[in-house]
Coordinates of C-alpha atoms in Angstrom, one line a residue:
Chain U
M11 CA 11.2 10.5 38.0
S12 CA 7.9 11.9 39.5
K13 CA 8.1 9.3 42.4
H14 CA 11.6 11.2 43.6
I15 CA 10.6 14.6 43.1
L16 CA 6.8 13.7 44.7
S17 CA 8.7 11.7 47.7
A18 CA 11.5 14.4 48.0
L19 CA 8.9 17.3 48.7
P20 CA 8.3 17.1 53.0
E21 CA 11.7 17.2 53.0
L22 CA 11.7 19.9 51.1
I23 CA 9.3 22.0 52.2
E24 CA 10.9 21.2 56.1
A25 CA 14.0 22.7 55.1
G26 CA 11.9 25.7 53.6
L27 CA 12.9 25.8 50.2
I28 CA 9.6 25.7 48.9
S29 CA 5.6 26.0 50.6
P30 CA 2.8 23.6 51.7
A31 CA 0.9 25.8 48.5
T32 CA 3.6 24.6 46.2
A33 CA 4.0 21.2 47.2
D34 CA 0.4 20.7 46.5
E35 CA 0.7 22.7 43.4
I36 CA 2.8 19.9 42.3
V37 CA 1.1 17.3 43.6
A38 CA -1.9 18.4 41.2
Y39 CA 0.9 18.5 38.5
Y40 CA 2.0 14.8 38.4
E41 CA -1.8 13.7 38.8
K42 CA -3.1 15.7 36.3
K43 CA 0.0 14.2 34.3
R44 CA -0.7 11.0 35.3
D45 CA -4.6 10.7 34.2
H46 CA -3.7 12.3 30.5
S47 CA -1.1 9.2 29.8
P48 CA -1.9 5.9 29.5
N49 CA 0.3 3.5 31.4
K50 CA 3.4 3.0 28.8
I51 CA 4.5 -0.3 29.5
L52 CA 0.6 -1.7 30.0
L53 CA 0.8 -0.5 26.8
A54 CA 3.7 -1.6 25.5
F55 CA 2.9 -5.3 27.1
A56 CA -0.1 -5.3 25.8
I57 CA 0.9 -4.4 21.8
F58 CA 3.9 -7.5 22.5
G59 CA 1.9 -9.8 23.7
A60 CA -0.8 -9.1 21.0
L61 CA 1.7 -9.6 18.2
L62 CA 3.3 -12.6 19.5
T63 CA -0.1 -14.9 20.6
G64 CA -1.2 -13.5 17.0
L65 CA 1.5 -14.9 15.4
G66 CA 1.7 -17.7 17.8
I67 CA -1.4 -19.1 16.4
I68 CA -0.1 -18.2 12.4
L69 CA 2.5 -20.9 12.6
I70 CA 0.4 -23.7 14.6
I71 CA -1.6 -23.6 12.1
A72 CA 0.9 -23.5 9.2
H73 CA 1.7 -27.8 11.3
N74 CA -1.4 -28.7 9.4
W75 CA -2.3 -30.6 11.3
D76 CA -3.4 -34.0 9.4
H77 CA -5.7 -35.3 12.5
F78 CA -8.7 -33.3 12.8
S79 CA -11.7 -34.1 10.1
Q80 CA -12.2 -31.0 7.2
M81 CA -14.9 -30.1 9.1
T82 CA -12.7 -29.1 12.5
K83 CA -10.5 -28.4 10.5
T84 CA -13.2 -25.2 8.3
I85 CA -14.4 -24.3 12.3
F86 CA -11.1 -23.4 13.6
A87 CA -9.7 -21.1 10.7
F88 CA -12.9 -19.3 11.6
L89 CA -12.3 -18.8 15.3
P90 CA -9.5 -16.7 16.0
L91 CA -10.7 -14.2 13.2
V92 CA -14.5 -14.6 15.1
I93 CA -12.3 -13.9 18.7
G94 CA -11.0 -10.8 17.4
Q95 CA -14.0 -9.8 15.9
V96 CA -15.5 -10.2 19.0
V97 CA -13.0 -8.4 21.1
A98 CA -11.7 -5.9 18.2
G99 CA -16.3 -4.6 19.0
F100 CA -16.3 -5.2 22.6
T101 CA -13.4 -2.2 22.5
I102 CA -15.5 -0.5 20.1
L103 CA -18.5 -0.4 22.8
R104 CA -17.2 0.1 25.9
K105 CA -13.2 0.4 26.0
S106 CA -13.6 2.9 23.6
G107 CA -10.5 5.6 24.1
N108 CA -8.6 2.8 26.2
M109 CA -5.3 2.7 24.0
V110 CA -4.3 -0.8 26.0
W111 CA -7.4 -2.1 24.7
Q112 CA -7.5 -0.6 21.6
E113 CA -4.3 -1.5 20.1
A114 CA -4.2 -5.1 21.4
S115 CA -7.4 -6.0 19.5
A116 CA -6.7 -4.1 16.3
I117 CA -2.9 -6.5 16.6
F118 CA -4.4 -9.6 16.8
L119 CA -7.8 -8.8 14.7
T120 CA -5.8 -7.9 11.9
L121 CA -3.3 -11.1 12.5
S122 CA -6.5 -13.5 12.9
I123 CA -7.4 -11.8 9.0
G124 CA -4.5 -13.3 7.6
A125 CA -4.1 -16.9 9.5
S126 CA -7.8 -17.3 8.8
I127 CA -7.5 -16.9 5.2
S128 CA -4.2 -19.3 5.0
L129 CA -6.0 -22.6 7.6
V130 CA -9.0 -22.2 4.4
S131 CA -6.5 -22.4 1.6
Q132 CA -4.6 -24.2 3.1
I133 CA -7.2 -26.9 3.8
Y134 CA -8.5 -26.7 0.2
N135 CA -5.0 -26.4 -1.6
L136 CA -6.0 -23.7 -3.0
L137 CA -3.1 -22.2 -4.6
G138 CA -3.0 -18.7 -5.6
D139 CA -0.6 -16.2 -5.0
L140 CA 1.4 -15.1 -1.9
S141 CA 1.0 -11.4 -3.5
S142 CA -2.8 -11.3 -3.8
F143 CA -3.3 -13.9 -0.2
L144 CA -1.4 -10.4 1.0
F145 CA -3.2 -7.8 -0.8
W146 CA -6.7 -9.5 0.6
W147 CA -4.7 -9.2 4.0
T148 CA -4.0 -5.8 3.7
L149 CA -6.8 -4.6 2.2
L150 CA -9.4 -6.4 4.4
S151 CA -7.7 -4.9 7.4
L152 CA -7.5 -0.9 6.0
P153 CA -10.3 0.1 8.2
L154 CA -9.1 -0.9 11.5
M155 CA -7.2 1.3 11.9
Y156 CA -9.3 3.7 11.6
L157 CA -12.8 2.1 13.7
L158 CA -10.4 1.5 16.6
R159 CA -8.3 4.6 15.9
S160 CA -5.2 1.7 16.5
S161 CA -1.8 3.2 14.4
M162 CA -0.9 -0.4 15.9
A163 CA -2.8 -1.6 12.7
S164 CA -1.7 1.6 10.7
L165 CA 2.1 0.6 11.1
L166 CA 0.8 -3.4 10.3
F167 CA -0.3 -1.9 7.1
W168 CA 1.5 0.7 5.5
C169 CA 4.4 -2.7 6.6
G170 CA 1.8 -5.2 4.4
A171 CA 1.0 -2.8 2.2
A172 CA 4.8 -2.7 1.4
Y173 CA 5.4 -6.8 1.5
Y174 CA 2.7 -6.7 -1.0
A175 CA 3.8 -4.8 -3.2
A176 CA 7.3 -5.4 -3.3
Q177 CA 6.2 -9.1 -4.0
A178 CA 3.7 -8.4 -6.7
G179 CA 6.4 -6.1 -8.4
Y180 CA 9.4 -7.7 -8.1
F181 CA 9.4 -10.9 -7.4
E182 CA 5.5 -12.1 -9.1
R183 CA 5.8 -12.0 -12.7
G184 CA 2.8 -10.9 -15.0
H185 CA 1.9 -8.4 -11.4
S186 CA 1.5 -5.5 -10.3
A187 CA 0.7 -3.1 -7.8
S188 CA -0.3 -0.1 -9.3
P189 CA -2.6 1.3 -8.0
W190 CA -3.3 -1.1 -5.0
Y191 CA -0.8 -0.5 -3.0
W192 CA -1.1 3.6 -4.0
L193 CA -4.4 4.1 -3.7
F194 CA -3.8 1.7 -0.1
V195 CA -1.3 5.0 0.6
L196 CA -3.6 7.6 -0.2
A197 CA -6.7 5.8 2.2
A198 CA -3.8 4.8 4.7
L199 CA -3.0 9.0 4.8
P200 CA -5.0 10.9 7.1
Y201 CA -4.7 8.4 9.8
Y202 CA -0.9 9.4 9.5
Y203 CA -1.2 13.2 8.9
Q204 CA -3.9 13.2 12.1
L205 CA -1.4 11.2 14.2
S206 CA 1.3 13.4 13.2
K207 CA -0.7 16.6 14.7
R208 CA -2.0 14.6 17.1
A209 CA 0.3 13.4 19.0
G210 CA 4.0 14.1 17.5
A211 CA 6.4 13.6 19.6
S212 CA 4.7 10.1 20.3
N213 CA 6.8 6.2 19.9
F214 CA 3.9 5.7 17.2
A215 CA 4.6 8.9 15.4
N216 CA 8.2 8.7 15.2
F217 CA 8.0 5.4 13.6
H218 CA 5.3 6.2 11.8
H219 CA 7.4 8.8 10.1
L220 CA 10.7 6.1 10.1
V221 CA 8.3 3.0 8.4
V222 CA 6.5 5.5 5.7
P223 CA 9.6 6.9 3.6
I224 CA 11.1 4.0 3.7
S225 CA 8.1 1.5 2.3
L226 CA 7.5 4.7 0.2
V227 CA 11.3 4.2 -1.3
I228 CA 11.4 0.2 -1.6
V229 CA 8.3 0.5 -3.3
F230 CA 8.8 2.8 -6.2
G231 CA 10.6 0.5 -8.2
T232 CA 8.3 -1.7 -9.2
E233 CA 7.4 1.4 -10.9
S234 CA 10.0 0.6 -13.6
H235 CA 8.8 -0.9 -16.7
H236 CA 10.2 -0.2 -19.7
H237 CA 12.6 2.3 -19.3
P238 CA 14.7 1.6 -16.2
S239 CA 17.2 4.4 -17.0
I240 CA 14.8 7.1 -15.7
M241 CA 13.2 5.8 -12.8
F242 CA 16.9 7.3 -11.2
L243 CA 15.7 10.1 -12.5
A244 CA 12.2 9.5 -11.2
Y245 CA 14.2 8.5 -7.7
M246 CA 15.7 11.3 -7.3
S247 CA 12.8 13.4 -7.1
L248 CA 11.6 11.2 -5.3
F249 CA 14.0 11.7 -3.3
G250 CA 13.9 15.5 -3.2
L251 CA 10.4 15.5 -2.4
L252 CA 10.4 13.0 0.9
H253 CA 13.1 14.9 2.6
L254 CA 10.7 18.6 1.8
L255 CA 8.3 16.6 3.7
G256 CA 10.2 16.0 6.4
M257 CA 11.2 19.3 7.0
W258 CA 7.5 20.8 6.2
I259 CA 6.8 18.3 9.3
K260 CA 9.0 19.4 11.3
S261 CA 7.4 22.5 10.8
W262 CA 4.3 22.2 12.4
S263 CA 5.5 19.1 14.2
P264 CA 8.6 20.6 16.2
E265 CA 8.6 17.7 18.2
S266 CA 9.0 14.8 15.5
N267 CA 11.9 12.5 14.9
I268 CA 11.9 12.7 11.1
S269 CA 14.8 11.0 10.2
G270 CA 13.5 8.4 8.2
Y271 CA 13.0 11.6 5.7
Q272 CA 16.3 12.9 6.5
M273 CA 18.0 9.5 6.0
A274 CA 15.9 9.7 2.2
G275 CA 16.7 12.7 1.4
K276 CA 20.1 12.1 2.6
L277 CA 21.7 9.0 1.9
G278 CA 19.4 8.6 -1.2
P279 CA 20.9 11.2 -3.5
L280 CA 24.4 10.3 -2.3
G281 CA 24.3 7.5 -3.0
L282 CA 22.9 7.3 -6.5
L283 CA 26.0 9.9 -7.4
M284 CA 28.3 8.2 -5.4
W285 CA 26.9 4.9 -8.3
F286 CA 27.1 8.0 -10.7
S287 CA 31.1 9.5 -10.2
F288 CA 31.4 6.1 -11.9
Y289 CA 31.6 6.9 -16.4
S290 CA 30.2 3.1 -17.0
S291 CA 27.7 4.1 -15.1
W292 CA 26.4 6.1 -17.4
G293 CA 26.6 3.8 -20.2
E294 CA 24.8 1.0 -18.3
L295 CA 21.4 3.4 -19.3
H296 CA 19.8 3.0 -22.5
F297 CA 17.4 5.5 -24.3
R298 CA 18.2 4.5 -28.0
N299 CA 16.9 0.5 -28.9
N300 CA 13.5 1.2 -27.4
P301 CA 10.9 1.2 -30.2
E302 CA 8.6 4.0 -27.7
P303 CA 10.6 7.2 -26.7
F304 CA 11.2 7.7 -22.6
W305 CA 9.5 10.7 -23.0
M306 CA 5.9 8.2 -23.2
G307 CA 7.2 6.2 -20.8
V308 CA 5.3 5.7 -17.3
E309 CA 8.6 6.6 -15.8
F310 CA 9.4 10.4 -17.4
F311 CA 5.6 10.6 -16.3
W312 CA 6.4 10.1 -12.8
F313 CA 9.8 11.8 -12.7
L314 CA 7.3 14.9 -13.9
G315 CA 5.3 14.9 -11.4
L316 CA 7.7 13.7 -8.8
S317 CA 8.8 17.0 -10.2
I318 CA 5.9 19.4 -9.6
L319 CA 4.6 18.2 -6.5
F320 CA 8.8 19.2 -5.4
I321 CA 9.1 22.8 -7.0
A322 CA 5.4 23.3 -5.8
L323 CA 6.3 22.6 -2.2
Q324 CA 9.2 24.3 -2.1
L325 CA 8.1 26.7 -3.8
W326 CA 5.0 27.0 -0.4
L327 CA 7.0 26.4 2.2
Q328 CA 9.7 29.2 1.3
R329 CA 5.9 31.2 2.3
Q330 CA 5.5 29.5 4.9
K331 CA 9.2 30.5 5.9
A332 CA 9.5 27.5 7.0
E333 CA 12.8 27.0 7.4
V334 CA 14.2 24.8 4.5
S335 CA 17.2 26.1 3.1
S336 CA 19.3 23.5 2.6
H337 CA 22.0 22.5 -0.3
F338 CA 20.1 18.7 -1.0
H339 CA 17.2 20.3 -2.5
L340 CA 19.3 21.8 -5.4
L341 CA 20.4 18.0 -6.4
P342 CA 16.9 16.8 -8.0
F343 CA 17.8 19.1 -10.4
A344 CA 21.3 19.5 -11.3
F345 CA 20.5 15.8 -11.3
A346 CA 18.2 15.9 -14.0
L347 CA 20.7 18.2 -16.0
F348 CA 23.4 15.2 -15.7
F349 CA 20.8 13.3 -16.9
F350 CA 20.1 14.5 -19.7
I351 CA 23.9 15.9 -20.8
S352 CA 24.8 12.3 -20.8
M353 CA 22.6 11.5 -23.1
V354 CA 24.9 13.2 -25.5
H355 CA 28.9 13.5 -23.5
P356 CA 28.7 11.1 -20.5
F357 CA 32.0 11.5 -19.5
V358 CA 31.5 15.7 -19.1
S359 CA 28.0 14.1 -17.0
T360 CA 30.9 11.5 -14.7
V361 CA 32.8 14.9 -13.9
L362 CA 30.6 17.5 -12.7
V363 CA 29.1 14.6 -10.3
N364 CA 32.4 14.4 -9.4
L365 CA 32.7 18.1 -8.4
L366 CA 29.1 18.6 -6.9
L367 CA 30.0 15.2 -4.4
L368 CA 33.2 17.0 -4.0
G369 CA 31.3 20.1 -3.5
I370 CA 28.7 18.6 -0.7
G371 CA 31.7 16.7 0.7
I372 CA 33.7 20.0 1.2
V373 CA 29.8 22.1 2.1
T374 CA 28.7 20.2 4.5
V375 CA 31.4 19.9 6.4
V376 CA 31.9 23.7 6.4
E377 CA 28.3 23.2 7.4
G378 CA 28.7 21.3 10.1
S379 CA 31.8 23.1 11.5
Q380 CA 29.5 26.4 11.5
K381 CA 26.9 25.0 13.2
N382 CA 28.5 23.4 15.5
S383 CA 27.4 19.6 14.6
I384 CA 29.1 16.7 14.0
A385 CA 26.4 14.7 12.5
T386 CA 26.5 17.0 9.9
L387 CA 30.0 16.9 9.6
N388 CA 30.3 13.6 9.9
I389 CA 28.2 13.5 6.5
G390 CA 30.2 15.4 5.0
M391 CA 33.7 13.4 5.6
L392 CA 31.9 10.4 5.3
T393 CA 30.5 11.7 1.1
L394 CA 34.3 12.9 0.3
T395 CA 35.1 9.3 1.9
G396 CA 33.2 7.6 0.2
L397 CA 34.5 9.3 -3.5
L398 CA 37.7 9.1 -3.4
I399 CA 36.6 5.1 -2.5
C400 CA 35.6 5.2 -5.5
R401 CA 37.3 7.1 -7.2
F402 CA 39.6 4.3 -6.4
F403 CA 38.0 1.7 -7.6
D404 CA 38.2 3.0 -11.7
L405 CA 42.1 4.9 -11.7
K406 CA 45.0 3.2 -11.7
I407 CA 46.4 5.0 -8.7
D408 CA 49.7 3.4 -7.2
F409 CA 49.0 1.9 -3.7
V410 CA 51.3 4.4 -2.3
V411 CA 49.6 7.3 -3.6
R412 CA 46.4 5.3 -2.2
G413 CA 47.5 4.3 1.5
I414 CA 48.3 8.2 2.4
L415 CA 45.0 9.5 0.7
F416 CA 43.7 7.2 2.8
I417 CA 45.7 8.3 5.9
I418 CA 45.1 12.1 5.6
V419 CA 41.0 11.7 4.9
G420 CA 41.4 8.9 7.9
V421 CA 43.3 11.9 10.1
G422 CA 41.0 14.0 9.2
F423 CA 38.1 12.3 10.6
F424 CA 40.0 12.1 13.6
L425 CA 41.4 15.8 14.4
G426 CA 37.8 16.6 12.6
N427 CA 35.9 15.4 15.5
Y428 CA 37.9 15.9 18.7
W429 CA 37.6 19.7 17.6
M430 CA 34.3 19.5 17.2
I431 CA 34.1 18.2 20.5
K432 CA 37.0 20.5 22.5
K433 CA 35.2 23.7 19.9
K434 CA 32.0 22.4 22.2
K435 CA 33.0 22.1 25.4
S436 CA 34.2 25.2 25.4
Chain Z
M25 CA -17.5 9.9 13.7
N26 CA -20.1 8.8 17.0
Q27 CA -20.0 5.1 19.1
Q28 CA -23.2 4.0 17.4
Y29 CA -21.9 4.9 13.9
R30 CA -18.2 3.6 14.7
F31 CA -19.6 -0.1 16.1
G32 CA -22.0 -0.7 13.0
L33 CA -19.1 0.3 10.1
F34 CA -17.0 -2.4 12.7
V35 CA -20.3 -5.0 11.6
L36 CA -19.8 -4.8 8.0
L37 CA -16.3 -5.1 8.2
A38 CA -16.6 -8.5 10.9
L39 CA -19.0 -9.2 7.8
V40 CA -16.6 -8.1 5.4
Q41 CA -13.9 -10.4 7.1
L42 CA -15.9 -13.2 7.3
Y43 CA -17.1 -13.4 3.0
F44 CA -13.7 -13.8 2.6
P45 CA -13.1 -16.8 3.8
G46 CA -16.1 -18.2 3.7
K47 CA -16.8 -17.9 0.1
M48 CA -13.2 -19.7 -0.3
V49 CA -14.7 -22.3 2.0
Y50 CA -18.2 -22.6 0.3
D51 CA -16.4 -22.4 -3.2
S52 CA -14.0 -25.4 -2.7
N53 CA -16.9 -27.4 -0.9
K54 CA -19.7 -26.4 -4.2
V55 CA -16.8 -28.2 -6.5
L56 CA -16.0 -30.5 -4.1
W57 CA -19.5 -31.9 -4.3
M58 CA -21.0 -30.7 -7.7
G59 CA -17.5 -31.2 -9.8
Q60 CA -16.5 -34.2 -11.7
V61 CA -13.4 -36.2 -10.7
F62 CA -9.8 -36.3 -12.8
K63 CA -6.7 -38.2 -12.6
F64 CA -3.7 -35.8 -13.7
E65 CA -1.0 -37.5 -13.2
T66 CA 2.1 -35.7 -10.8
R67 CA 6.0 -35.6 -10.2
P68 CA 6.3 -34.1 -6.9
V69 CA 8.8 -31.3 -5.1
D70 CA 8.8 -29.9 -1.4
P71 CA 8.7 -26.7 -0.7
A72 CA 7.4 -24.0 2.3
D73 CA 5.0 -20.8 2.3
P74 CA 6.2 -18.8 5.5
F75 CA 2.2 -18.4 5.9
R76 CA 0.6 -21.5 4.8
G77 CA 2.5 -24.2 5.9
R78 CA 5.0 -26.8 4.2
Y79 CA 3.1 -28.7 1.1
V80 CA 4.6 -31.1 -2.1
A81 CA 4.9 -29.0 -4.8
L82 CA 2.9 -30.6 -7.5
N83 CA 4.1 -31.2 -10.9
F84 CA 1.5 -32.7 -13.6
A85 CA 2.5 -34.4 -16.5
A86 CA -0.9 -32.9 -18.3
T87 CA 0.9 -29.5 -19.0
Q88 CA 1.6 -28.8 -22.4
F89 CA -0.4 -28.6 -25.5
E90 CA 0.1 -28.9 -29.0
A91 CA -2.1 -26.2 -30.1
P92 CA -3.0 -26.5 -33.4
T93 CA -2.3 -23.1 -34.8
E94 CA 1.1 -20.4 -34.6
S95 CA -2.4 -18.7 -32.2
A96 CA -1.0 -16.0 -30.0
W97 CA -0.9 -17.7 -26.7
Q98 CA 0.4 -15.0 -24.1
R99 CA 2.4 -15.4 -20.5
N100 CA 0.6 -15.3 -18.3
E101 CA -2.8 -14.7 -20.0
T102 CA -5.9 -17.3 -18.1
V103 CA -7.0 -19.5 -20.6
F104 CA -9.7 -22.5 -20.0
V105 CA -8.2 -26.3 -20.4
L106 CA -10.9 -28.9 -22.1
L107 CA -10.6 -31.7 -20.3
E108 CA -10.9 -35.5 -21.4
T109 CA -9.8 -38.4 -20.0
D110 CA -7.0 -40.9 -21.8
A111 CA -6.9 -44.4 -21.8
E112 CA -4.8 -45.2 -18.9
G113 CA -8.0 -43.0 -17.1
Y114 CA -5.5 -39.5 -17.1
A115 CA -6.2 -36.3 -17.6
K116 CA -5.3 -35.3 -21.1
I117 CA -5.8 -31.6 -22.6
K118 CA -8.6 -31.2 -24.7
G119 CA -8.3 -27.9 -25.9
L120 CA -7.8 -24.7 -25.2
S121 CA -10.1 -21.6 -25.7
R122 CA -10.3 -18.1 -24.6
S123 CA -14.3 -18.1 -24.1
K124 CA -16.0 -19.8 -22.0
P125 CA -17.2 -23.8 -23.2
A126 CA -20.0 -25.2 -23.7
Q127 CA -22.2 -26.1 -20.1
Q128 CA -21.6 -29.9 -20.8
E129 CA -18.3 -29.4 -21.0
A130 CA -15.6 -30.0 -18.4
Y131 CA -12.8 -27.0 -18.0
V132 CA -10.6 -25.8 -15.9
S133 CA -9.2 -22.4 -16.2
A134 CA -5.6 -22.3 -16.1
K135 CA -2.5 -19.6 -15.9
V136 CA -0.7 -20.5 -19.7
S137 CA 3.7 -20.5 -18.3
Y138 CA 5.5 -20.4 -21.1
V139 CA 4.6 -20.5 -25.3
W140 CA 7.5 -22.3 -27.1
K141 CA 6.3 -22.7 -30.9
N142 CA 3.2 -24.1 -31.0
Q143 CA 3.9 -25.8 -27.5
V144 CA 2.0 -24.2 -24.7
T145 CA 3.0 -25.1 -21.5
L146 CA 0.7 -24.1 -18.1
F147 CA 0.3 -24.0 -15.0
Y148 CA -2.5 -25.0 -12.7
P149 CA -4.0 -23.0 -9.6
F150 CA -4.1 -26.7 -7.9
S151 CA -0.5 -27.5 -8.0
R152 CA -0.2 -27.1 -3.8
F153 CA -0.9 -29.8 -1.3
Y154 CA -0.8 -28.9 2.0
M155 CA 0.1 -31.7 4.4
E156 CA 1.5 -31.5 8.2
E157 CA 4.5 -30.3 8.6
G158 CA 6.7 -33.6 9.0
K159 CA 5.8 -35.0 6.4
A160 CA 5.6 -33.6 3.5
Q161 CA 9.9 -34.0 3.2
K162 CA 9.0 -37.9 4.1
A163 CA 6.1 -37.8 1.6
E164 CA 8.5 -37.0 -1.3
I165 CA 10.5 -39.5 -0.9
I166 CA 8.0 -41.2 -0.7
Y167 CA 7.3 -40.4 -3.9
R168 CA 10.8 -40.2 -5.9
R169 CA 11.0 -44.1 -4.5
V170 CA 8.2 -44.7 -6.5
N171 CA 7.6 -41.9 -9.0
A172 CA 4.4 -42.6 -10.0
G173 CA 1.0 -41.3 -8.5
Y174 CA -1.9 -38.6 -9.2
A175 CA -3.7 -36.2 -8.2
L176 CA -7.5 -36.7 -7.5
V177 CA -8.8 -33.0 -9.1
K178 CA -12.9 -32.5 -8.6
V179 CA -13.4 -29.8 -11.7
Y180 CA -16.7 -27.8 -11.3
K181 CA -17.6 -25.2 -14.8
G182 CA -13.8 -23.9 -14.5
E183 CA -13.3 -24.1 -10.7
A184 CA -11.3 -26.9 -9.6
V185 CA -10.3 -28.4 -6.2
L186 CA -7.2 -31.2 -4.8
E187 CA -9.0 -33.6 -4.0
D188 CA -6.1 -36.4 -2.4
V189 CA -3.1 -37.4 -3.3
L190 CA -2.0 -41.0 -4.7
V191 CA 0.7 -42.8 -5.2
K192 CA -0.3 -46.6 -6.0
G193 CA -4.0 -46.7 -4.7
K194 CA -3.5 -45.3 -1.4
S195 CA -2.9 -41.2 -0.1
L196 CA -0.4 -39.9 0.8
R197 CA -1.0 -38.7 3.8
E198 CA -1.8 -42.2 5.2
L199 CA 1.7 -42.9 3.3
A200 CA 3.7 -41.0 5.2
R201 CA 1.9 -41.6 8.9

């Protein structure tokens, strides 16, 4: 873009549209801008280069070379790690502030830590669970984001921590990611916060805004122990909190793309409510057969803790006069109410959830049309359609009636969007 | 954070990063040099690990132990397995212990995989024999055909390192070549 403008300057001066002084100012502006922004293409190549080389080394190692002696293999195990460390050390001493070096060396070193541990356990036939391997790998690469000021190291760390926690919590019996995963999160948060403050509009920050909430939502389920039913409540509070956090980030970093938080904060509660719009879902919850009362379980503490955080953040944001008004923020409260009603009258809760979903659908459609937002309009329409589809599964409605209802909704979708586009154009 | 300080911290980190795989190498070699050899009768299958490549998973004959009393062994509990050799020269479980056995005993730590009445089934930490890609499957076929073999395991103060897997007295690595 800047090249086109710069090449057009002589023509513009000749045509008398701008003065030579203005042309000089334009040239100076672009030169200054070029100095400050790193070469994005070079940075992207460096990142992919380091990722591919690192992963390639892991694959070559996984081949397991029988021709080499144990000694040779052991030396090879340390080689990528030492090379990675030398390059990273050089970067700190000589290339400080050079993003290309920082990111590439951090990625390479992170991957070579894993390669080195893998190779040693392969040489000596050490078993070790996958989760403990991932744990040490993640832990040993944690300081890199701070020491090398690398956003890719931070992203890899968030992914690694989530992989570790999911592996330990969901797939390996007798293991738990608690409290290590949460300590990892605490350790990585300062970098994430600094990054969002420093470069809110950058791709790195936006990738974090996507990866962080998704990894939290995935891992949170591993906290379920003796009272899985209570996890639904806790999850609802987590969704609410993530939605608010997204708005909080937006309030001091308006250029951020917080779609990850929005997705968790909107689709999460809608999905849960859809699930609980079935009468049978409430029946599957069980509180009575457990020797430990549910309010003593760790799940209930999570629910309480997250709810307190959620309410506190909401009040604080309101005092800061940040724009937080959204009916989605009432959902955790409504859901908790239905949840406790269901302990006595599950049918009442089912009806209330259905009415709530219907209300959300209608309000969102109206909001979308008032704000001229096609996305909001379609979220509302999708809510209504989802509710309709769900009811088809458990209500005995005639096929013809179902067909007609689907046609009505389909035509509604079409007309709604068509009307909105027309309105926007005029 | 200034540059020197940052570099100093990085050097510390680099040492820790080297220490971790280094300790794995040192510990394994210690067992290989000082350990007592046991032959564990085996039955293999061939899976893969996303990071460490292909291996032959070993299923040992000596994994079950009839506990004398209804002692409350728990699933996933780590126990010390006291070893002895049977008449044919294979490893045999002599007993289980929660506390560290005496120095002169040969023992290895293992996990309780499940308990049924008095019968305790154990899971040893040396049940993977890593092999070159492509050879693991061949090794498994050879093994299935012969259906007899044993793992050479060095045992030292509770730690164990799997040295080799032998079929008819020959290394599985050589047979699969």
